[in-house]
XYZ file of C-alpha atoms in Angstrom:
469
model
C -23.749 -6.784 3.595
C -22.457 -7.709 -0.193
C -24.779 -7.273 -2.500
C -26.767 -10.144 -4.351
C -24.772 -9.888 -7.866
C -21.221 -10.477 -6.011
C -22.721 -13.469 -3.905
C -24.019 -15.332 -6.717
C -20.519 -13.982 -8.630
C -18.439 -16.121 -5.730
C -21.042 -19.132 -5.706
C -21.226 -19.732 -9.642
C -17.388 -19.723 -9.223
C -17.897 -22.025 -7.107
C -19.741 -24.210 -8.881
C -17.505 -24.417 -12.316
C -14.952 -25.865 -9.272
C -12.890 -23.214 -7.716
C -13.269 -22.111 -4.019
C -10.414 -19.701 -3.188
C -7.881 -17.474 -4.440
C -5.047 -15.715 -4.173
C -5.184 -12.229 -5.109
C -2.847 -9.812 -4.230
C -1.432 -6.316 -3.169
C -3.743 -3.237 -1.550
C -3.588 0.384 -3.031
C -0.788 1.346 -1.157
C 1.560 -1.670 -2.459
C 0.555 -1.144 -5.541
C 0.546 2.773 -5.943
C 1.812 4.265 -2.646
C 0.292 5.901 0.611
C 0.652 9.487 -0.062
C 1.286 12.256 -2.782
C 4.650 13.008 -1.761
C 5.499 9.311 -1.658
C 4.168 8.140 -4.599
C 5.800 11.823 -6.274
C 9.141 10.290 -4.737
C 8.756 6.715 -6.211
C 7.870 6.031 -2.977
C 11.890 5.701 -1.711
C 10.882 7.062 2.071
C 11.636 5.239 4.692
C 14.992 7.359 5.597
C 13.232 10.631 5.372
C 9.613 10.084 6.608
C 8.072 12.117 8.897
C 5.260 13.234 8.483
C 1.284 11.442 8.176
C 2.476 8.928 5.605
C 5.012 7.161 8.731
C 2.453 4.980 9.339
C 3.483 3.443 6.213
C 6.850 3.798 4.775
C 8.301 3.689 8.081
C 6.678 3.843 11.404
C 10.062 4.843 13.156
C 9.285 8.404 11.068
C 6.382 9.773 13.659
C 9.273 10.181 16.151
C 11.499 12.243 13.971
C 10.475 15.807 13.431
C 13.582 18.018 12.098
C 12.379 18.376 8.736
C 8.900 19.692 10.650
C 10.454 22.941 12.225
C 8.771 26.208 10.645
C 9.558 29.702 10.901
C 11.513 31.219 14.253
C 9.473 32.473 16.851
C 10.034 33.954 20.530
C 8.815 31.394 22.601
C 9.020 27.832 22.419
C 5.689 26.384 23.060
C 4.546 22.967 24.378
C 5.283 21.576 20.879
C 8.914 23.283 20.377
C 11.826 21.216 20.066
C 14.686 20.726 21.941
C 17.988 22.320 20.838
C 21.055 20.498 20.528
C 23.834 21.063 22.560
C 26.823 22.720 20.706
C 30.344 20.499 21.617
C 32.351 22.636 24.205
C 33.804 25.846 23.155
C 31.186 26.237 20.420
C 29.039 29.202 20.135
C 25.914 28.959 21.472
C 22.908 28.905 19.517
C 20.322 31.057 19.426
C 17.680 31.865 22.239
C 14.998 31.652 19.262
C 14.540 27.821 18.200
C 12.450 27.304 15.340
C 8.893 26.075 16.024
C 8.039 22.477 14.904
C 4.161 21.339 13.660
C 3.856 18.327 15.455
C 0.100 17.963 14.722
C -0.919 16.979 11.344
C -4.098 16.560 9.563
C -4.043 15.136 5.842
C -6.886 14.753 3.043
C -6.017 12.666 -0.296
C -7.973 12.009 -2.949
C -6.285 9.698 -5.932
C -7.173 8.119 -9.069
C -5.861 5.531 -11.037
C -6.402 4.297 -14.648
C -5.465 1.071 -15.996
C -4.933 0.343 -19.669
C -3.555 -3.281 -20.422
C -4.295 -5.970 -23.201
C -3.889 -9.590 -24.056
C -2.981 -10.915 -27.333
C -4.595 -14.942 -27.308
C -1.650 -16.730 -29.804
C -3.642 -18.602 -32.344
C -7.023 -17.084 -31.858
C -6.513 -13.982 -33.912
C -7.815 -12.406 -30.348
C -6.320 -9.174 -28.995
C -8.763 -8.247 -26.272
C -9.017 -5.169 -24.180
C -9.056 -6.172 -20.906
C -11.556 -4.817 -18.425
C -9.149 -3.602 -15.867
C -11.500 -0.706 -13.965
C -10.176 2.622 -12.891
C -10.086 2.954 -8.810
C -10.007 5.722 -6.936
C -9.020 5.906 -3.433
C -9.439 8.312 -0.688
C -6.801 8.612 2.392
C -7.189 10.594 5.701
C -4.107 11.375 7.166
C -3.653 12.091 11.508
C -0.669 12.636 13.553
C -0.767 14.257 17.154
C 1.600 14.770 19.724
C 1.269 12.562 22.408
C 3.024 15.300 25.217
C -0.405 16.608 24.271
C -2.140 13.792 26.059
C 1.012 12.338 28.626
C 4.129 14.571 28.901
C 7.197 12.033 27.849
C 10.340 11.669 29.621
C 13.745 14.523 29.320
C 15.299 11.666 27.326
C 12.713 11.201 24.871
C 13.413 14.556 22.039
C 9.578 13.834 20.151
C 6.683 11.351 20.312
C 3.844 11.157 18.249
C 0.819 8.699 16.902
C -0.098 8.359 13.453
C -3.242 7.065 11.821
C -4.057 6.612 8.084
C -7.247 5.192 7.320
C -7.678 4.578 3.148
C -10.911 3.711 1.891
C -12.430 3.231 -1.658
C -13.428 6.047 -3.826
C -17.007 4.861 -3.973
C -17.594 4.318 -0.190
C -16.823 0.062 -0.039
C -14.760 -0.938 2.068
C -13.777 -4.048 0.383
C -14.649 -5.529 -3.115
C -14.442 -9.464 -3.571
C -12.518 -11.032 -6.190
C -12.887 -13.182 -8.986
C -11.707 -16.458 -6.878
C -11.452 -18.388 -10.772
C -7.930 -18.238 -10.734
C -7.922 -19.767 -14.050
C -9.408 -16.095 -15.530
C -7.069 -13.696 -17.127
C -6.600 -11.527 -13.705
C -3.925 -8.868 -13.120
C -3.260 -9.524 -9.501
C -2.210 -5.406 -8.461
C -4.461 -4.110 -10.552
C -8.679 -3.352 -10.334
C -10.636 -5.322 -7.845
C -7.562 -6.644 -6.410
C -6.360 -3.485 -5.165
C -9.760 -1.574 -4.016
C -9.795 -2.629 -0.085
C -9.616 -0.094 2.997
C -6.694 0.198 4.604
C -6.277 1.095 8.650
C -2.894 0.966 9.577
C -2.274 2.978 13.453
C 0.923 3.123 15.467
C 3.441 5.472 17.748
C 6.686 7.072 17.410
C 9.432 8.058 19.353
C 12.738 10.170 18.673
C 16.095 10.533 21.088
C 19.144 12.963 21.162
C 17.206 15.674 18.647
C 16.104 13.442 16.279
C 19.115 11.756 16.122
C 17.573 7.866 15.976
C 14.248 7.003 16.925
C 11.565 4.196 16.500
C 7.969 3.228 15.938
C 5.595 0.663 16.255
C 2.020 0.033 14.871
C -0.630 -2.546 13.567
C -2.012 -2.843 9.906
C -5.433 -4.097 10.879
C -7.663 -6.348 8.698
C -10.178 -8.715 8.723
C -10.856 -12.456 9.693
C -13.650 -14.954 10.761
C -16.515 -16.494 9.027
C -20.066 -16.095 6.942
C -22.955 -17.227 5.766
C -25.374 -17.035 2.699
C -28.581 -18.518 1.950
C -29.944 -18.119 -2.016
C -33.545 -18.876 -2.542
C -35.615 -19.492 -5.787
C -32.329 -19.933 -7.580
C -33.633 -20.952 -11.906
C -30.556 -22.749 -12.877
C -30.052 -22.329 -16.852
C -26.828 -21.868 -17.225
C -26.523 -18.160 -16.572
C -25.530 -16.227 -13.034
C -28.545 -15.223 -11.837
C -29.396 -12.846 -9.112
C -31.531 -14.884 -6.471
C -33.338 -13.449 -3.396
C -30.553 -14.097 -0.653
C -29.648 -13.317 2.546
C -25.851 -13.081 3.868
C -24.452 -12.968 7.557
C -20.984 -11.707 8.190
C -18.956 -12.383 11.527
C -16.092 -10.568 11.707
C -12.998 -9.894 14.427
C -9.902 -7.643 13.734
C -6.916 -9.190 12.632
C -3.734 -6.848 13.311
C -0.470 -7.150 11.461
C 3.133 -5.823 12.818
C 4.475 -2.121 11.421
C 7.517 -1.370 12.663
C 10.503 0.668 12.039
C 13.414 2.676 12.820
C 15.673 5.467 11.772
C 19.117 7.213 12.385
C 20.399 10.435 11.396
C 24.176 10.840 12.265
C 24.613 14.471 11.319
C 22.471 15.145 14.180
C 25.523 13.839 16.753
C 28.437 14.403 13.809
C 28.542 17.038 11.745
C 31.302 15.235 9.242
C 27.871 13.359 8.093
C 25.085 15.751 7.895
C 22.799 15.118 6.381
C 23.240 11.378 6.034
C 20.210 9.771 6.669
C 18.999 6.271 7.359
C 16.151 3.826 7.809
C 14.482 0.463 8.118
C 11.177 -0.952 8.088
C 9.027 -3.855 8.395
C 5.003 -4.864 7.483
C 3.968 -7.960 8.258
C 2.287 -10.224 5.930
C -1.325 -9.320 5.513
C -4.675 -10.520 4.321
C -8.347 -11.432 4.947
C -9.754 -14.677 5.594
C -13.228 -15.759 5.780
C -13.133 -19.554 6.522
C -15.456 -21.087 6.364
C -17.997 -18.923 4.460
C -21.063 -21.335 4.476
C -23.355 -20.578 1.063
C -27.051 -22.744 0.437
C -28.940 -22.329 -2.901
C -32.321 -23.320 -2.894
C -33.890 -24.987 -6.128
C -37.302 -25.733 -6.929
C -35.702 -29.375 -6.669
C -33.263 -29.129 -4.292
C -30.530 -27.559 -1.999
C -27.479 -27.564 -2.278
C -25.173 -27.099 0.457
C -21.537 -25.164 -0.321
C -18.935 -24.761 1.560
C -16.282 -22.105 0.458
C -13.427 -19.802 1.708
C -12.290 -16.619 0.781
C -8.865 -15.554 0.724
C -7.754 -12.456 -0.394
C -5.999 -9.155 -0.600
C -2.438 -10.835 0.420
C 0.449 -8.222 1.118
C 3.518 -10.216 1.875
C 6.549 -10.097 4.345
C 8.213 -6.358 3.249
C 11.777 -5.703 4.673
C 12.902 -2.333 3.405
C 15.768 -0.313 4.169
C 16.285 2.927 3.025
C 19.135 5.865 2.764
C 19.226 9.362 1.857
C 21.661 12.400 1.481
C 20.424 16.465 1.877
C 22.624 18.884 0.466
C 21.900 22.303 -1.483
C 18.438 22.205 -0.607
C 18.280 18.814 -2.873
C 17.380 15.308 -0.912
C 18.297 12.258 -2.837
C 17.198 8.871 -1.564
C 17.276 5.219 -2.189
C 15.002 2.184 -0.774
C 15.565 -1.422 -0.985
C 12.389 -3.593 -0.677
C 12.753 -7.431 -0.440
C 9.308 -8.821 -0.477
C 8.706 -12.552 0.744
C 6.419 -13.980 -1.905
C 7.101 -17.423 -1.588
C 5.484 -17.525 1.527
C 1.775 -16.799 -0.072
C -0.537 -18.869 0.928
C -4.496 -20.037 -0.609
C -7.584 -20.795 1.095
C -7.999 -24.095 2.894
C -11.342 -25.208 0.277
C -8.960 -24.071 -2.868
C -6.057 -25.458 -1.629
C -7.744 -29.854 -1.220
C -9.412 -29.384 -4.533
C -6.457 -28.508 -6.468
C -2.647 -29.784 -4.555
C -0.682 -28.299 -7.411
C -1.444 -24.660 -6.730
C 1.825 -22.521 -8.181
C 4.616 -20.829 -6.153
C 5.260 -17.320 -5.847
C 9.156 -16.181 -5.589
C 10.647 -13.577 -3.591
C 11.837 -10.456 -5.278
C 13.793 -7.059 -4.466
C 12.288 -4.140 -5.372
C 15.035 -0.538 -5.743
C 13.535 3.066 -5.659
C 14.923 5.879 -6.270
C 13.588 9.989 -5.331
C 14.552 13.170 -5.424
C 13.084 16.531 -4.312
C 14.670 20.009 -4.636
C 13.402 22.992 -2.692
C 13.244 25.286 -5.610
C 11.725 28.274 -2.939
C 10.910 28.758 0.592
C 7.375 27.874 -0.716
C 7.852 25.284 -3.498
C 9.443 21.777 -3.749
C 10.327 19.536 -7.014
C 10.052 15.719 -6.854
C 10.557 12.798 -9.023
C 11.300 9.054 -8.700
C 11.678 5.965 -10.484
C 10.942 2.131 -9.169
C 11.721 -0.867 -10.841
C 9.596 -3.700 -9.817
C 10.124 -7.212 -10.659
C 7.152 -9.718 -11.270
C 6.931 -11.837 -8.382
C 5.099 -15.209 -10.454
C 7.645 -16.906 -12.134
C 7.076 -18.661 -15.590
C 6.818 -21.990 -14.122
C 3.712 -20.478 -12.356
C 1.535 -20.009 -15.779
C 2.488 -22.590 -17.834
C -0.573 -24.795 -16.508
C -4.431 -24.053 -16.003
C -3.769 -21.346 -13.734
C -3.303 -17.286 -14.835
C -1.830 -15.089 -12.918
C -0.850 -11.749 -14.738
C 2.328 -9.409 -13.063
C 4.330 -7.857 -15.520
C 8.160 -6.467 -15.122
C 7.162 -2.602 -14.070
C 9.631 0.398 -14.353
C 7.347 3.173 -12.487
C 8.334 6.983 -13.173
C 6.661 9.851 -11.279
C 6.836 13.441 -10.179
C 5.811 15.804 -8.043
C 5.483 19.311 -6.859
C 4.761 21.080 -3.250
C 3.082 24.394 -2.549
C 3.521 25.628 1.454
C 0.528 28.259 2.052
C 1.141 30.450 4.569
C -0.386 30.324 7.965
C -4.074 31.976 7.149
C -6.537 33.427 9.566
C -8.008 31.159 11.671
C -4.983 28.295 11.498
C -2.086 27.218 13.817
C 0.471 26.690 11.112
C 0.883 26.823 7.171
C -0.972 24.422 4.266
C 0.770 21.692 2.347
C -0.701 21.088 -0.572
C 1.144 18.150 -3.104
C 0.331 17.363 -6.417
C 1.788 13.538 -7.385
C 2.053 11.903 -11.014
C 3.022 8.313 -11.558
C 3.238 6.362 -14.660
C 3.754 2.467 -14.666
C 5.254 1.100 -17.541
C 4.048 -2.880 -18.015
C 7.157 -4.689 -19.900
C 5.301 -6.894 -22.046
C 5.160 -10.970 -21.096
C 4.512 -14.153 -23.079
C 3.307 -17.121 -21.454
C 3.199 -20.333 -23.136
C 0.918 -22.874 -22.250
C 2.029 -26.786 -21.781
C -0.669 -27.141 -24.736
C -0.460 -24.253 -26.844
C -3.335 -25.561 -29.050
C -5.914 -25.910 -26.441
C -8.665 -23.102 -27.573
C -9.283 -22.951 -24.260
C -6.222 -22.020 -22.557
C -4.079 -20.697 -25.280
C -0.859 -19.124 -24.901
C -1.375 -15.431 -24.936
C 1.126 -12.245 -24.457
C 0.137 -9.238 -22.119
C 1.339 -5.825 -21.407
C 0.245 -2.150 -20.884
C 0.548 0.523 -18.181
C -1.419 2.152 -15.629
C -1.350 5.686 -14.547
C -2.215 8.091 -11.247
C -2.837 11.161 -9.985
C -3.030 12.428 -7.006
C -3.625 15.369 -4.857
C -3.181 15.834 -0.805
C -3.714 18.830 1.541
C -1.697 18.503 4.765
C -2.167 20.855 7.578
C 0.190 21.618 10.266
C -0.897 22.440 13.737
């Protein structure tokens, strides 16, 4: 149930004439799903494989080469298969190297926002109230010959689950739905909702291609409020209330795939590649049926609430090991345009603003400086997806230029009493770097809606413990 103060939040909104919004992005689109992703600017969809698949790419739960620890005598039910040597060759040895198939992951990370607008003509440089946000993530992967043995053909098989919830225990925190406020739209409130996202993998020849499927699941279907002994005076006020939620999952496509062709030619090793897809995502309460009762009268509202929209990703990703370094590279193109606003905001106000479609290049690296220790960094550079033509009206939506630097550093603990396999534990460090925008208003002189210039940065931390099983 929301509480009272957000209800009357979303019905004086309501009132001053807006009924919708568009906010966008979810903690992982705006930060990353994982330490060792975010410490890699988050370029991973050709060399995912562990928890984090279900996100970067969910082709990675079927590859599990870079999962193999230390040699022992016998194979095991999770052991994999080796690969056959061309004729003539040598034959390997008897000994293959276990792999941890089973995973189990605990995240905790924290972000803090620091941004400012300058108001041209006012003599106003405000602070903006962008909140820090922390997130937690939980982080599963078993093997599924553990529940169904798979096929000769099929080298690995897995399913993944990452469930991401709020710091503070919500699982989702309504937006300002004014879209005429000053509102960064990755940043705050817009970017503190739960994420589920659950799917399968599957890996042929040794790892040498494989795929995955999955579902990012959210939210739709309607509610109800009802707001007694409301004192209208001009301020919010927090009435007596009552609010009725009816809710059904709404599942988005993950998919994904990846091929390694050092793992059939050896002129390439260590060539790896990827591709993956997310679905546009969001949740939709429509409609979301509000009455405020007056010592006069009642008034009956109608709204809908739109919010948390992830668009149409496409990414594909490459990557090259050699020397104990891995160097990779992802592509995002991210299908903006297609963003869409609630059905109430969208007949009270026809000229609502497009969104364009932008590409989004990462870069990461991470050396294995020891047996025991690994170096990352990464750098993203992420275009604004609202173009000017978008904020030179009534409305305000703030998305700056970004060039995101990070890095990142793993510890492997060895196997301790009382454990099947050895303790990941990954520290990650991003910094976001706002370039600064103007935006000038069709009537600069309106006190109201001046033109104003914003900028600033955010930062993260965050820290992960992965064990293998």
């Amino acid at each position: 149930m929301m509480s009272k103060r957000i209800l009357w939040g979303v019905v004086f909104s309501l009132v001053v004439g807006f009924t919708g919004s568009a906010h966008a992005s979810n903690f992982g689109d705006t930060y990353g799903f994982g330490a060792t992703g975010i410490a890699m600017g988050n370029a991973m969809t050709a060399v995912v494989s562990d928890w984090s698949s279900v996100y970067y790419n969910m082709g990675g739960l079927g590859k599990t080469v870079h999962l193999k620890g230390a040699a022992v005598k016998d194979e095991g039910d999770s052991a994999l298969s080796l690969k056959k040597k061309e004729e003539g060759a040598k034959e390997e040895s008897a000994a293959p190297r276990k792999a941890y198939l089973n995973q189990l992951a605990v995240s905790y990370m924290y972000n803090m926002p620091g941004t400012s607008i300058d108001y041209k003509g006012t003599n106003t440089l405000e602070e903006t109230d962008v909140p820090a946000s922390s997130h937690i993530i939980l982080g599963v992967v078993i093997d599924l010959n553990l529940i169904y043995e798979m096929p000769k053909f099929i080298s690995s098989a897995r399913l993944g689950l990452g469930l991401g919830a709020n710091g503070d225990g919500t699982i989702v925190k309504l937006n300002d739905i004014d879209p005429r406020t000053h509102d960064y739209l990755r940043l705050g409130r817009e970017e503190q909702k739960s994420m589920i996202l659950v799917g399968a993998g599957f890996g042929f020849l040794n790892d040498a291609f494989g795929f995955g499927v999955g579902a990012n699941v959210g939210f739709k279907g309607q509610g109800s409020v009802i707001m007694d002994n409301v004192d209208i005076d001009g301020d919010p006020q927090t009435p007596d209330s009552q609010a009725k939620m009816d809710l059904s999952a709404m599942p988005t496509l993950l998919a994904g795939i990846y091929f390694s062709p050092g793992q059939i030619w050896s002129a390439v090793k260590g060539l790896e590649l990827g591709i993956s897809y997310r679905q546009e995502h969001y949740m939709v309460i429509d409609p979301f049926n509000a009455a405020a009762v007056t010592t006069a009268v009642t008034m009956q509202l109608v709204m809908a609430i739109y919010d948390y929209y992830s668009p149409d990703i496409y990414t594909f990703g490459a990557a090259y090991s050699r020397w104990k370094t891995t160097f990779s590279f992802d592509i995002d193109y991210q299908l903006w345009s297609k963003n869409r606003y609630s059905s109430t905001l969208t007949k009270n106000n026809p000229d609502l603003p497009k969104f364009q479609d932008i590409m989004c290049p990462k870069l990461g690296v991470k050396h294995d400086a020891l047996s025991w220790l690994s170096i990352m960094a990464g750098y993203i550079y992420q275009p604004s997806f609202i173009p000017d033509s978008a904020v030179t009206g009534a409305y305000n939506f703030l998305d700056n230029d970004k060039h995101i630097l990070s890095l990142g550093t793993k510890f492997l603990v060895p196997q301790l009493g009382g454990f099947r396999g050895p303790i990941e534990i990954t520290l990650g460090y991003q910094y976001q770097g706002f370039v600064p925008r103007t935006v000038r208003k069709d009537d600069p002189a309106n006190p109201d809606n001046p033109s104003y210039a914003y900028g600033g940065s955010a930062q993260s931390v965050i820290l992960e413990v992965t064990m293998k099983l």
